[in-house]
Amino acid sequence: MANKEQLRKQREQMIEEQGVIYLDNVRKVYSTGSPALNGITLGIGRGEFVFIVGDSGSGKSTLIKLLLRELTATSGSVYVMGHDLARLKHRQVPRFRRNIGVVFQDFRLLNDRNVYENVAFAQRIVETPPAEIRRNVPEILATVGLAGKYKAKTKQLSGGEQQRVALARALINSPAILLADEPTGNLDPKNSWEIMRLLEEINESGTTVVVVTHNKDIVNSMHKRVVTMKKGVIVSDKEGGEYIDED
Amino acid sequence: MKISTLLYTVKQGFSNIFRNKWYSLASIATISACLFLFGVFYAIVSNFQNIVMRVEEGVSLTVFFHHEEGPLGDRCESHTPDQLPSDARLEEIGQMIARRPEVSKIRFVSDDQAWKEFATNSYGEEYAEAFPENPLAGEDNYEVYLSDVSMQSALVTWLQSIPEVRKVRYSEVTADTLSGANLLIAYVSLGIIAILLAVSIFLISNTVAIGISVRSEEINIMKYIGATDFFVRAPFVLEGMLIGLIGAVIPLWLIYSIYNYALTYIVERFAVLSGFLHFLSVEEIFHTLTPVSLLVGIGIGFFGSVTTVRKHLRV
């Protein structure tokens, strides 16, 4: 018990010093040969809102996969919420992932279940009591503007609505970090802005938000920290930066 | 694990069958078809073996003993006085034979009984009574029935080593043919059952694997959200086992109905045939077929889903 408490304190200290996300000289080389990430060092503090931008093949997706511990780094260290991901055992990964909410471009909803079931599923995984689930799900659905659609099948929803369901599912367990991989990639400008507005609100409530995107208008309008990647390295990292189109 | 989580997992296992009804139907159909073929073949082979076994049970050998010269004067070859068995010794030899493991049944036939049976069977009762003396006097014998005809020659050798035994009458050809046939049936049926089972396992586990692979995206989503391997796997495994159970029950029910009908039909329409061919009852067939089919169905559903889901859990 004392050991666990000690570990928790160590992690808290690490988060204070290095941030909720910290990558130290990380390289990732796939079996095909060329490195997807080539010596990345990046720290993201608690409560930050960060855009990660870059062309296809710049290493953004690999970075997200490393943060989710879907992949492990070839060399260097990845720390998320004070966890050294290289040391995390397979059976510890699910518990670790509960610290992170994740939203994808293609929504990744369970299409054979309705809106309520998709969101409730995230709570069932963490063994939330059924009575609490019944209370929490309508609340979060109201937050993302889907209060009246909890019975709808996900395929009956528009792209924007599906992304809101994904957002509700990512947020219902109050994660410390929200990773959004091209969250507006499949949406029209109106829906894209609504999703970004929601992400900003979430960030204002204290959640660290990391958004990987190609959407220049959004990045340039929101004046947040922008990390630009190219060919596996960070070429710029600016607060209130802009998406510089290399082409 | 909380009870609510366990209940949720069980509920998901049942719901998955209906959610993926085409995959479920395809899997159930594959399992049913394989186990139906297996069941039909098992029923045929079991009956065939039973018929051969019944024939084997009818195979007997006859043990004759030394005795004083009979009325025809030429029945007993030379023997020493101590080779003539007393009644007590005859009984003792009978008990020794009955204790042999390859012997299923033994029957003592006195010389009078032997003559009466022979004459009655061959010429009728009046003919037997016309003889003033029993032509088979001294021909007391034991009819020995075998439980395993392949052991006949070993038994004959042993019987011939008893000093009081004069002659053992037996048919080597019948025993060899029957034990050969028995062995052939055993090998062929074992081979075919093994092939059928292997094909069934291959087909069923492939169907289960395809069904789960189609849903690999669903497994990925669950893993990204933070579901444990158990939480992801349990509904799939339960679903696999339920599909296996349904897939086993359908052919069992079909075979039960068909077999019952066929048995009644044969007994009613071919009474002569059923007089000498002994078919196994439906209960005797299902005594083995039911547990084997259920085990294969549920077992393959279980292992098929466990191994396939495992491949997709490395996310």
Coordinates of C-alpha atoms in Angstrom, one line a residue:
Chain A
M1 CA 0.0 0.0 0.0
A2 CA 2.8 2.4 1.0
N3 CA 4.6 1.4 -2.2
K4 CA 1.6 2.3 -4.3
E5 CA 1.3 5.7 -2.6
Q6 CA 5.0 6.3 -3.1
L7 CA 4.6 5.5 -6.8
R8 CA 1.7 7.9 -7.1
K9 CA 3.7 10.7 -5.5
Q10 CA 6.6 10.0 -7.9
R11 CA 4.3 10.2 -10.8
E12 CA 2.7 13.5 -9.6
Q13 CA 6.2 15.0 -9.2
M14 CA 7.1 13.8 -12.7
I15 CA 4.0 15.4 -14.1
E16 CA 4.8 18.7 -12.4
E17 CA 8.3 18.7 -13.7
Q18 CA 7.9 17.3 -17.2
G19 CA 4.2 17.6 -18.0
V20 CA 1.4 15.0 -18.5
I21 CA 3.1 14.0 -21.7
Y22 CA 6.8 13.8 -22.1
L23 CA 8.8 12.3 -24.9
D24 CA 12.5 12.2 -24.5
N25 CA 14.6 11.7 -27.7
V26 CA 12.1 9.2 -29.1
R27 CA 12.8 7.2 -32.2
K28 CA 10.4 4.8 -33.9
V29 CA 11.6 2.7 -36.7
Y30 CA 9.2 0.2 -38.4
S31 CA 10.4 -3.0 -40.0
T32 CA 10.2 -1.3 -43.4
G33 CA 13.4 0.7 -42.6
S34 CA 13.1 4.5 -42.5
P35 CA 12.3 6.1 -39.1
A36 CA 8.7 7.4 -38.6
L37 CA 10.0 9.4 -35.6
N38 CA 13.6 10.5 -35.4
G39 CA 14.7 11.8 -32.0
I40 CA 11.6 13.7 -30.8
T41 CA 11.6 15.5 -27.5
L42 CA 8.3 17.1 -26.5
G43 CA 6.6 18.0 -23.2
I44 CA 2.9 18.9 -22.8
G45 CA 1.8 20.4 -19.5
R46 CA -1.4 19.8 -17.5
G47 CA -4.3 21.7 -19.0
E48 CA -2.6 22.6 -22.3
F49 CA -4.3 22.7 -25.7
V50 CA -1.8 21.6 -28.4
F51 CA -2.2 21.2 -32.1
I52 CA 0.1 18.7 -33.8
V53 CA 0.3 19.5 -37.5
G54 CA 2.3 18.2 -40.4
D55 CA 2.0 16.5 -43.8
S56 CA 1.2 12.9 -44.3
G57 CA 4.2 10.8 -43.3
S58 CA 5.4 13.4 -40.9
G59 CA 4.9 11.0 -37.9
K60 CA 1.8 12.4 -36.3
S61 CA -0.1 9.1 -36.3
T62 CA 2.9 7.2 -35.0
L63 CA 3.1 9.8 -32.2
I64 CA -0.6 9.2 -31.2
K65 CA 0.0 5.4 -31.3
L66 CA 3.0 5.8 -29.0
L67 CA 0.9 7.9 -26.6
L68 CA -1.8 5.3 -26.5
R69 CA 0.8 2.6 -26.0
E70 CA -0.4 0.9 -29.2
L71 CA 3.3 1.0 -30.2
T72 CA 6.4 1.2 -28.2
A73 CA 9.4 3.4 -29.0
T74 CA 12.5 1.9 -30.7
S75 CA 14.6 4.1 -28.4
G76 CA 14.1 7.0 -26.1
S77 CA 11.3 7.3 -23.5
V78 CA 7.6 8.1 -23.5
Y79 CA 6.0 9.2 -20.3
V80 CA 2.2 9.7 -20.0
M81 CA 0.7 10.7 -16.7
G82 CA 4.0 9.8 -15.1
H83 CA 4.0 6.2 -16.6
D84 CA 7.0 5.1 -18.4
L85 CA 5.2 3.4 -21.3
A86 CA 8.1 1.1 -22.1
R87 CA 7.8 -0.5 -18.7
L88 CA 4.1 -0.9 -18.8
K89 CA 3.0 -4.6 -19.0
H90 CA 0.3 -5.7 -21.4
R91 CA -2.1 -6.3 -18.6
Q92 CA -1.5 -2.8 -17.2
V93 CA -2.3 -1.1 -20.5
P94 CA -6.2 -1.0 -20.2
R95 CA -6.0 0.7 -16.8
F96 CA -3.5 3.2 -18.2
R97 CA -5.7 4.0 -21.2
R98 CA -8.5 5.0 -19.0
N99 CA -6.5 8.2 -18.3
I100 CA -6.8 9.1 -21.9
G101 CA -9.9 9.9 -23.9
V102 CA -9.5 9.3 -27.6
V103 CA -11.4 10.6 -30.7
F104 CA -10.7 9.4 -34.2
Q105 CA -11.4 10.8 -37.7
D106 CA -13.6 7.9 -38.5
F107 CA -15.5 8.1 -35.1
R108 CA -15.0 4.4 -34.4
L109 CA -18.4 3.8 -32.8
L110 CA -20.0 0.5 -32.1
N111 CA -22.4 0.6 -35.0
D112 CA -24.7 -2.2 -33.8
R113 CA -25.5 -0.2 -30.6
N114 CA -27.4 3.0 -30.0
V115 CA -25.9 6.3 -28.8
Y116 CA -26.6 5.6 -25.1
E117 CA -25.0 2.1 -25.3
N118 CA -21.9 3.6 -27.0
V119 CA -21.3 6.1 -24.3
A120 CA -22.3 3.8 -21.4
F121 CA -19.9 1.2 -22.7
A122 CA -16.9 3.3 -21.6
Q123 CA -18.4 3.4 -18.1
R124 CA -19.1 -0.3 -18.0
I125 CA -15.4 -1.0 -18.8
V126 CA -14.4 0.9 -15.6
E127 CA -17.2 -1.0 -13.7
T128 CA -19.2 2.1 -12.8
P129 CA -22.4 1.1 -10.9
P130 CA -25.4 0.9 -13.3
A131 CA -27.3 3.6 -11.4
E132 CA -24.4 6.0 -11.9
I133 CA -24.2 5.1 -15.6
R134 CA -27.9 5.9 -16.0
R135 CA -27.3 9.3 -14.4
N136 CA -23.9 10.1 -16.2
V137 CA -24.7 9.2 -19.8
P138 CA -27.7 11.6 -20.3
E139 CA -25.6 14.4 -18.6
I140 CA -22.7 14.0 -21.0
L141 CA -25.0 13.6 -24.0
A142 CA -26.6 16.9 -23.0
T143 CA -23.1 18.5 -22.8
V144 CA -22.3 17.5 -26.4
G145 CA -25.8 18.5 -27.6
L146 CA -27.3 15.1 -28.2
A147 CA -29.7 14.9 -25.3
G148 CA -32.6 13.9 -27.5
K149 CA -30.8 11.3 -29.5
Y150 CA -29.7 8.7 -27.0
K151 CA -31.9 6.0 -28.5
A152 CA -30.7 6.5 -32.1
K153 CA -28.5 4.0 -33.9
T154 CA -25.2 5.6 -34.7
K155 CA -25.6 5.1 -38.4
Q156 CA -28.7 7.2 -38.3
L157 CA -26.6 10.2 -37.2
S158 CA -24.8 12.8 -39.3
G159 CA -21.0 12.9 -39.2
G160 CA -21.0 15.8 -36.8
E161 CA -23.4 13.9 -34.4
Q162 CA -21.3 10.7 -34.6
Q163 CA -18.2 12.7 -33.6
R164 CA -20.1 14.2 -30.7
V165 CA -21.0 10.7 -29.5
A166 CA -17.3 9.7 -29.8
L167 CA -16.5 12.8 -27.8
A168 CA -19.0 12.0 -25.1
R169 CA -17.6 8.5 -24.9
A170 CA -14.1 9.8 -24.6
L171 CA -15.1 12.2 -21.8
I172 CA -17.5 10.3 -19.7
N173 CA -14.7 8.8 -17.5
S174 CA -13.2 12.3 -17.0
P175 CA -9.8 11.6 -18.5
A176 CA -6.8 13.8 -17.8
I177 CA -5.9 13.8 -21.5
L178 CA -7.9 13.9 -24.6
L179 CA -6.3 12.8 -27.8
A180 CA -8.1 13.8 -31.0
D181 CA -6.7 12.3 -34.2
E182 CA -8.1 14.4 -37.2
P183 CA -11.4 14.9 -35.4
T184 CA -12.7 17.2 -38.1
G185 CA -11.3 15.2 -41.0
N186 CA -14.7 13.8 -42.1
L187 CA -16.8 16.9 -41.2
D188 CA -18.1 20.0 -43.0
P189 CA -16.8 23.4 -41.8
K190 CA -19.9 24.1 -39.6
N191 CA -19.6 20.7 -37.8
S192 CA -15.8 21.1 -37.6
W193 CA -16.2 24.3 -35.7
E194 CA -18.8 22.9 -33.4
I195 CA -16.4 20.1 -32.5
M196 CA -13.5 22.5 -31.9
R197 CA -15.7 24.6 -29.7
L198 CA -16.5 21.6 -27.6
L199 CA -12.8 20.6 -27.4
E200 CA -12.0 24.1 -26.2
E201 CA -14.7 23.9 -23.5
I202 CA -13.3 20.6 -22.4
N203 CA -9.9 22.1 -22.2
E204 CA -11.2 25.0 -20.2
S205 CA -12.5 22.5 -17.6
G206 CA -8.9 21.3 -17.1
T207 CA -8.4 18.5 -19.5
T208 CA -5.2 18.4 -21.6
V209 CA -6.2 18.4 -25.2
V210 CA -3.9 17.2 -28.0
V211 CA -5.4 17.6 -31.5
V212 CA -3.7 16.1 -34.6
T213 CA -5.1 17.9 -37.6
H214 CA -4.6 19.1 -41.2
N215 CA -7.2 21.8 -40.9
K216 CA -5.2 25.1 -41.4
D217 CA -8.2 27.4 -40.9
I218 CA -8.9 26.0 -37.5
V219 CA -5.3 25.9 -36.3
N220 CA -4.7 29.5 -37.5
S221 CA -7.9 30.8 -35.9
M222 CA -7.6 29.3 -32.5
H223 CA -4.2 30.7 -31.5
K224 CA -3.1 27.7 -29.5
R225 CA 0.3 26.0 -29.2
V226 CA 1.2 24.4 -32.5
V227 CA 3.8 21.7 -32.9
T228 CA 4.8 21.2 -36.5
M229 CA 6.3 17.9 -37.6
K230 CA 8.1 17.0 -40.8
K231 CA 9.6 13.6 -41.7
G232 CA 9.7 12.4 -38.2
V233 CA 11.1 15.5 -36.4
I234 CA 9.6 18.6 -34.8
V235 CA 10.4 21.6 -37.0
S236 CA 8.6 24.2 -34.9
D237 CA 6.8 24.4 -31.6
K238 CA 5.2 27.8 -31.0
E239 CA 2.6 29.1 -28.5
G240 CA -0.1 30.9 -30.6
G241 CA 1.6 29.6 -33.7
E242 CA 0.3 29.1 -37.2
Y243 CA 0.0 26.1 -39.5
I244 CA 2.8 26.9 -42.0
D245 CA 2.1 25.2 -45.3
E246 CA 5.5 23.9 -46.6
D247 CA 4.1 23.5 -50.1
Chain B
M1 CA -15.2 -8.4 -10.8
K2 CA -18.6 -6.8 -10.0
I3 CA -21.8 -8.8 -10.5
S4 CA -23.2 -6.1 -12.7
T5 CA -20.1 -6.5 -15.0
L6 CA -20.5 -10.3 -15.1
L7 CA -24.2 -9.9 -15.9
Y8 CA -23.4 -7.4 -18.6
T9 CA -20.8 -9.7 -20.1
V10 CA -23.4 -12.6 -20.2
K11 CA -26.0 -10.4 -21.7
Q12 CA -23.6 -9.2 -24.4
G13 CA -22.8 -12.8 -25.3
F14 CA -26.4 -13.5 -25.9
S15 CA -27.1 -10.2 -27.7
N16 CA -24.1 -10.7 -30.0
I17 CA -25.8 -13.8 -31.5
F18 CA -28.7 -11.7 -32.6
R19 CA -26.6 -8.6 -33.5
N20 CA -24.6 -10.7 -35.9
K21 CA -27.4 -13.0 -37.0
W22 CA -25.9 -13.9 -40.4
Y23 CA -22.6 -14.9 -39.0
S24 CA -24.3 -16.7 -36.2
L25 CA -26.5 -18.6 -38.7
A26 CA -23.5 -19.5 -40.9
S27 CA -21.6 -20.8 -37.9
I28 CA -24.5 -22.8 -36.6
A29 CA -25.2 -24.2 -40.0
T30 CA -21.5 -25.3 -40.4
I31 CA -21.3 -26.8 -37.0
S32 CA -24.7 -28.6 -37.5
A33 CA -23.7 -30.0 -40.9
C34 CA -20.4 -31.3 -39.6
L35 CA -21.9 -32.8 -36.5
F36 CA -24.8 -34.3 -38.5
L37 CA -22.4 -36.1 -40.8
F38 CA -20.4 -37.3 -37.8
G39 CA -23.5 -38.5 -36.0
V40 CA -24.9 -40.3 -39.1
F41 CA -21.6 -42.1 -39.6
Y42 CA -21.3 -42.9 -35.9
A43 CA -24.8 -44.4 -35.9
I44 CA -24.0 -46.6 -39.0
V45 CA -20.7 -47.8 -37.7
S46 CA -22.0 -48.5 -34.2
N47 CA -24.8 -50.7 -35.7
F48 CA -22.4 -52.5 -38.0
Q49 CA -20.1 -53.2 -35.0
N50 CA -23.0 -54.3 -33.0
I51 CA -24.1 -56.8 -35.7
V52 CA -20.6 -58.3 -35.9
M53 CA -20.4 -58.5 -32.2
R54 CA -23.7 -60.4 -32.0
V55 CA -22.4 -62.8 -34.6
E56 CA -19.2 -63.2 -32.6
E57 CA -21.3 -64.0 -29.5
G58 CA -22.9 -66.9 -31.4
V59 CA -19.5 -68.4 -32.2
S60 CA -18.8 -71.4 -29.9
L61 CA -16.4 -74.2 -29.5
T62 CA -17.1 -77.6 -28.0
V63 CA -14.9 -79.4 -25.5
F64 CA -15.1 -83.3 -25.4
F65 CA -13.7 -85.5 -22.7
H66 CA -12.1 -89.0 -22.5
H67 CA -14.7 -91.6 -21.6
E68 CA -15.2 -95.4 -21.5
E69 CA -15.8 -96.9 -24.9
G70 CA -19.3 -96.1 -26.2
P71 CA -21.7 -98.4 -27.9
L72 CA -20.2 -97.7 -31.3
G73 CA -16.8 -98.7 -30.0
D74 CA -14.8 -96.1 -31.9
R75 CA -15.4 -92.8 -30.2
C76 CA -12.7 -92.6 -27.7
E77 CA -9.0 -93.0 -28.5
S78 CA -6.6 -94.7 -26.2
H79 CA -6.3 -93.0 -22.8
T80 CA -5.0 -93.9 -19.4
P81 CA -7.4 -94.5 -16.5
D82 CA -6.5 -91.2 -14.7
Q83 CA -7.6 -89.2 -17.8
L84 CA -11.2 -90.3 -17.3
P85 CA -12.9 -87.3 -15.5
S86 CA -15.2 -87.8 -12.5
D87 CA -18.4 -85.7 -12.3
A88 CA -16.6 -83.5 -9.7
R89 CA -13.6 -83.0 -12.0
L90 CA -15.9 -82.2 -14.9
E91 CA -17.5 -79.5 -12.9
E92 CA -14.2 -78.2 -11.8
I93 CA -13.0 -78.0 -15.4
G94 CA -16.3 -76.2 -16.3
Q95 CA -15.5 -73.6 -13.6
M96 CA -11.9 -73.2 -14.8
I97 CA -13.2 -72.5 -18.3
A98 CA -15.9 -70.0 -17.1
R99 CA -13.2 -68.0 -15.3
R100 CA -11.2 -67.4 -18.5
P101 CA -11.5 -63.7 -19.5
E102 CA -12.2 -64.5 -23.2
V103 CA -15.1 -66.7 -22.3
S104 CA -18.5 -65.0 -22.2
K105 CA -20.8 -68.0 -21.5
I106 CA -20.4 -71.8 -20.9
R107 CA -23.1 -74.5 -21.1
F108 CA -22.7 -78.2 -20.0
V109 CA -24.4 -80.7 -22.4
S110 CA -24.8 -84.2 -21.1
D111 CA -24.5 -87.1 -23.6
D112 CA -28.3 -87.8 -23.4
Q113 CA -29.0 -84.2 -24.0
A114 CA -26.6 -84.1 -26.9
W115 CA -28.2 -87.1 -28.6
K116 CA -31.7 -85.8 -28.0
E117 CA -30.8 -82.3 -29.4
F118 CA -29.0 -83.9 -32.4
A119 CA -31.7 -86.4 -33.3
T120 CA -34.6 -84.0 -32.7
N121 CA -33.0 -81.3 -34.8
S122 CA -32.0 -83.7 -37.6
Y123 CA -34.8 -86.3 -37.8
G124 CA -37.5 -85.6 -35.3
E125 CA -38.3 -86.8 -31.7
E126 CA -39.6 -90.3 -32.7
Y127 CA -36.3 -91.2 -34.3
A128 CA -34.4 -90.5 -31.2
E129 CA -36.6 -92.7 -29.1
A130 CA -36.3 -95.6 -31.6
F131 CA -32.7 -96.1 -30.5
P132 CA -32.4 -98.5 -27.5
E133 CA -29.1 -97.1 -26.5
N134 CA -27.6 -93.5 -26.7
P135 CA -25.2 -93.6 -29.7
L136 CA -23.4 -90.6 -28.1
A137 CA -23.0 -92.2 -24.7
G138 CA -20.0 -90.7 -22.9
E139 CA -20.0 -87.6 -25.1
D140 CA -20.6 -85.1 -22.3
N141 CA -19.3 -81.8 -23.4
Y142 CA -19.1 -78.1 -22.7
E143 CA -20.2 -75.5 -25.3
V144 CA -18.0 -72.5 -24.8
Y145 CA -19.0 -69.0 -26.1
L146 CA -16.3 -66.4 -26.6
S147 CA -16.4 -62.7 -25.8
D148 CA -13.5 -62.1 -28.1
V149 CA -13.1 -64.4 -31.1
S150 CA -9.5 -63.3 -31.7
M151 CA -8.5 -65.2 -28.5
Q152 CA -9.9 -68.5 -29.8
S153 CA -6.6 -70.1 -30.7
A154 CA -5.1 -69.3 -27.3
L155 CA -8.1 -70.8 -25.5
V156 CA -8.0 -73.9 -27.7
T157 CA -4.3 -74.4 -26.8
W158 CA -5.1 -74.1 -23.1
L159 CA -8.1 -76.5 -23.3
Q160 CA -6.0 -79.1 -25.2
S161 CA -3.4 -79.0 -22.4
I162 CA -6.0 -80.3 -19.9
P163 CA -5.3 -84.1 -19.6
E164 CA -9.0 -85.0 -19.4
V165 CA -9.9 -83.2 -22.6
R166 CA -10.1 -85.5 -25.6
K167 CA -11.0 -83.1 -28.4
V168 CA -11.9 -79.4 -29.0
R169 CA -14.1 -78.8 -31.9
Y170 CA -13.9 -75.3 -33.4
S171 CA -13.8 -73.3 -36.6
E172 CA -10.7 -71.5 -37.2
V173 CA -12.0 -69.8 -40.4
T174 CA -15.0 -68.3 -38.7
A175 CA -13.0 -66.9 -35.9
D176 CA -10.3 -65.5 -38.2
T177 CA -12.9 -64.0 -40.6
L178 CA -14.8 -62.4 -37.8
S179 CA -11.9 -61.0 -35.9
G180 CA -10.5 -59.7 -39.2
A181 CA -13.7 -58.0 -40.0
N182 CA -13.9 -56.5 -36.6
L183 CA -10.4 -55.1 -36.8
L184 CA -11.1 -53.7 -40.3
I185 CA -14.3 -52.0 -39.1
A186 CA -12.5 -50.6 -36.1
Y187 CA -9.6 -49.2 -38.2
V188 CA -11.8 -47.8 -41.0
S189 CA -14.3 -46.3 -38.6
L190 CA -11.6 -44.8 -36.4
G191 CA -10.0 -43.3 -39.5
I192 CA -13.2 -41.9 -41.0
I193 CA -14.3 -40.5 -37.6
A194 CA -10.9 -38.9 -37.1
I195 CA -11.0 -37.3 -40.6
L196 CA -14.6 -36.1 -40.0
L197 CA -13.7 -34.6 -36.7
A198 CA -10.6 -33.0 -38.1
V199 CA -12.6 -31.5 -41.0
S200 CA -15.3 -30.4 -38.6
I201 CA -12.8 -28.7 -36.3
F202 CA -11.1 -27.0 -39.2
L203 CA -14.4 -25.7 -40.7
I204 CA -16.0 -24.7 -37.5
S205 CA -13.0 -22.9 -36.1
N206 CA -12.5 -21.1 -39.5
T207 CA -16.1 -19.9 -39.4
V208 CA -15.7 -18.7 -35.8
A209 CA -12.5 -17.0 -36.8
I210 CA -14.0 -15.2 -39.8
G211 CA -16.9 -14.1 -37.7
I212 CA -14.6 -12.6 -35.1
S213 CA -12.2 -11.1 -37.7
V214 CA -15.0 -9.2 -39.2
R215 CA -15.5 -7.6 -35.9
S216 CA -11.8 -6.8 -35.2
E217 CA -12.7 -3.1 -35.4
E218 CA -15.1 -3.5 -32.5
I219 CA -12.3 -5.2 -30.5
N220 CA -9.9 -2.4 -31.3
I221 CA -12.4 0.2 -30.1
M222 CA -13.0 -1.6 -26.9
K223 CA -9.2 -1.8 -26.3
Y224 CA -8.7 1.9 -27.1
I225 CA -11.3 2.8 -24.5
G226 CA -9.4 0.7 -21.9
A227 CA -11.3 -2.6 -21.8
T228 CA -9.3 -5.5 -20.3
D229 CA -8.7 -8.6 -22.3
F230 CA -11.2 -10.5 -20.2
F231 CA -13.9 -7.8 -20.8
V232 CA -13.4 -8.0 -24.5
R233 CA -13.0 -11.7 -24.8
A234 CA -15.8 -13.0 -22.5
P235 CA -18.8 -12.1 -24.6
F236 CA -17.1 -13.5 -27.7
V237 CA -16.3 -16.8 -25.9
L238 CA -19.8 -17.1 -24.5
E239 CA -21.2 -16.4 -28.0
G240 CA -18.9 -19.1 -29.5
M241 CA -20.0 -21.6 -26.9
L242 CA -23.7 -20.8 -27.4
I243 CA -23.3 -21.1 -31.2
G244 CA -21.5 -24.5 -30.6
L245 CA -24.2 -25.6 -28.3
I246 CA -27.0 -24.8 -30.7
G247 CA -25.0 -26.2 -33.6
A248 CA -24.7 -29.5 -31.7
V249 CA -28.3 -29.7 -30.5
I250 CA -29.8 -29.3 -34.0
P251 CA -28.1 -32.4 -35.6
L252 CA -28.7 -34.4 -32.4
W253 CA -32.4 -33.7 -32.6
L254 CA -32.4 -34.4 -36.4
I255 CA -30.5 -37.7 -36.0
Y256 CA -32.7 -38.7 -33.1
S257 CA -35.9 -38.2 -35.2
I258 CA -34.5 -39.9 -38.3
Y259 CA -33.0 -42.8 -36.5
N260 CA -36.2 -43.4 -34.5
Y261 CA -38.2 -43.3 -37.7
A262 CA -35.8 -45.6 -39.6
L263 CA -35.7 -48.1 -36.8
T264 CA -39.5 -48.3 -36.6
Y265 CA -39.7 -48.5 -40.4
I266 CA -37.3 -51.4 -40.6
V267 CA -39.0 -53.3 -37.7
E268 CA -42.4 -52.9 -39.3
R269 CA -41.6 -53.4 -43.0
F270 CA -38.6 -55.8 -42.8
A271 CA -39.5 -58.0 -39.8
V272 CA -37.4 -60.9 -41.2
L273 CA -34.3 -58.6 -41.4
S274 CA -34.7 -57.5 -37.8
G275 CA -35.0 -61.1 -36.7
F276 CA -31.2 -61.7 -37.3
L277 CA -29.9 -58.2 -37.5
H278 CA -29.8 -56.6 -34.1
F279 CA -30.0 -52.8 -34.4
L280 CA -29.0 -50.6 -31.5
S281 CA -31.8 -48.6 -29.8
V282 CA -31.8 -44.8 -30.1
E283 CA -30.9 -44.6 -26.4
E284 CA -27.8 -46.8 -26.9
I285 CA -26.6 -44.6 -29.8
F286 CA -27.3 -41.3 -28.0
H287 CA -25.6 -42.5 -24.8
T288 CA -22.2 -41.7 -26.5
L289 CA -23.2 -39.5 -29.4
T290 CA -24.9 -36.8 -27.2
P291 CA -21.9 -36.0 -24.9
V292 CA -19.4 -36.3 -27.8
S293 CA -21.4 -33.9 -30.1
L294 CA -22.0 -31.4 -27.3
L295 CA -18.3 -31.5 -26.3
V296 CA -17.1 -31.0 -29.9
G297 CA -19.6 -28.2 -30.6
I298 CA -19.1 -26.3 -27.3
G299 CA -15.4 -27.1 -27.2
I300 CA -14.7 -25.8 -30.7
G301 CA -16.9 -22.7 -30.1
F302 CA -14.8 -22.1 -26.9
F303 CA -11.3 -22.7 -28.3
G304 CA -12.1 -21.1 -31.7
S305 CA -13.2 -17.9 -30.1
V306 CA -10.5 -17.7 -27.5
T307 CA -7.7 -18.2 -30.0
T308 CA -9.2 -15.8 -32.6
V309 CA -10.0 -13.0 -30.2
R310 CA -6.4 -13.3 -28.8
K311 CA -5.0 -12.4 -32.2
H312 CA -6.9 -9.1 -32.2
L313 CA -6.2 -8.2 -28.5
R314 CA -2.7 -7.0 -29.2
V315 CA -3.8 -3.4 -29.7

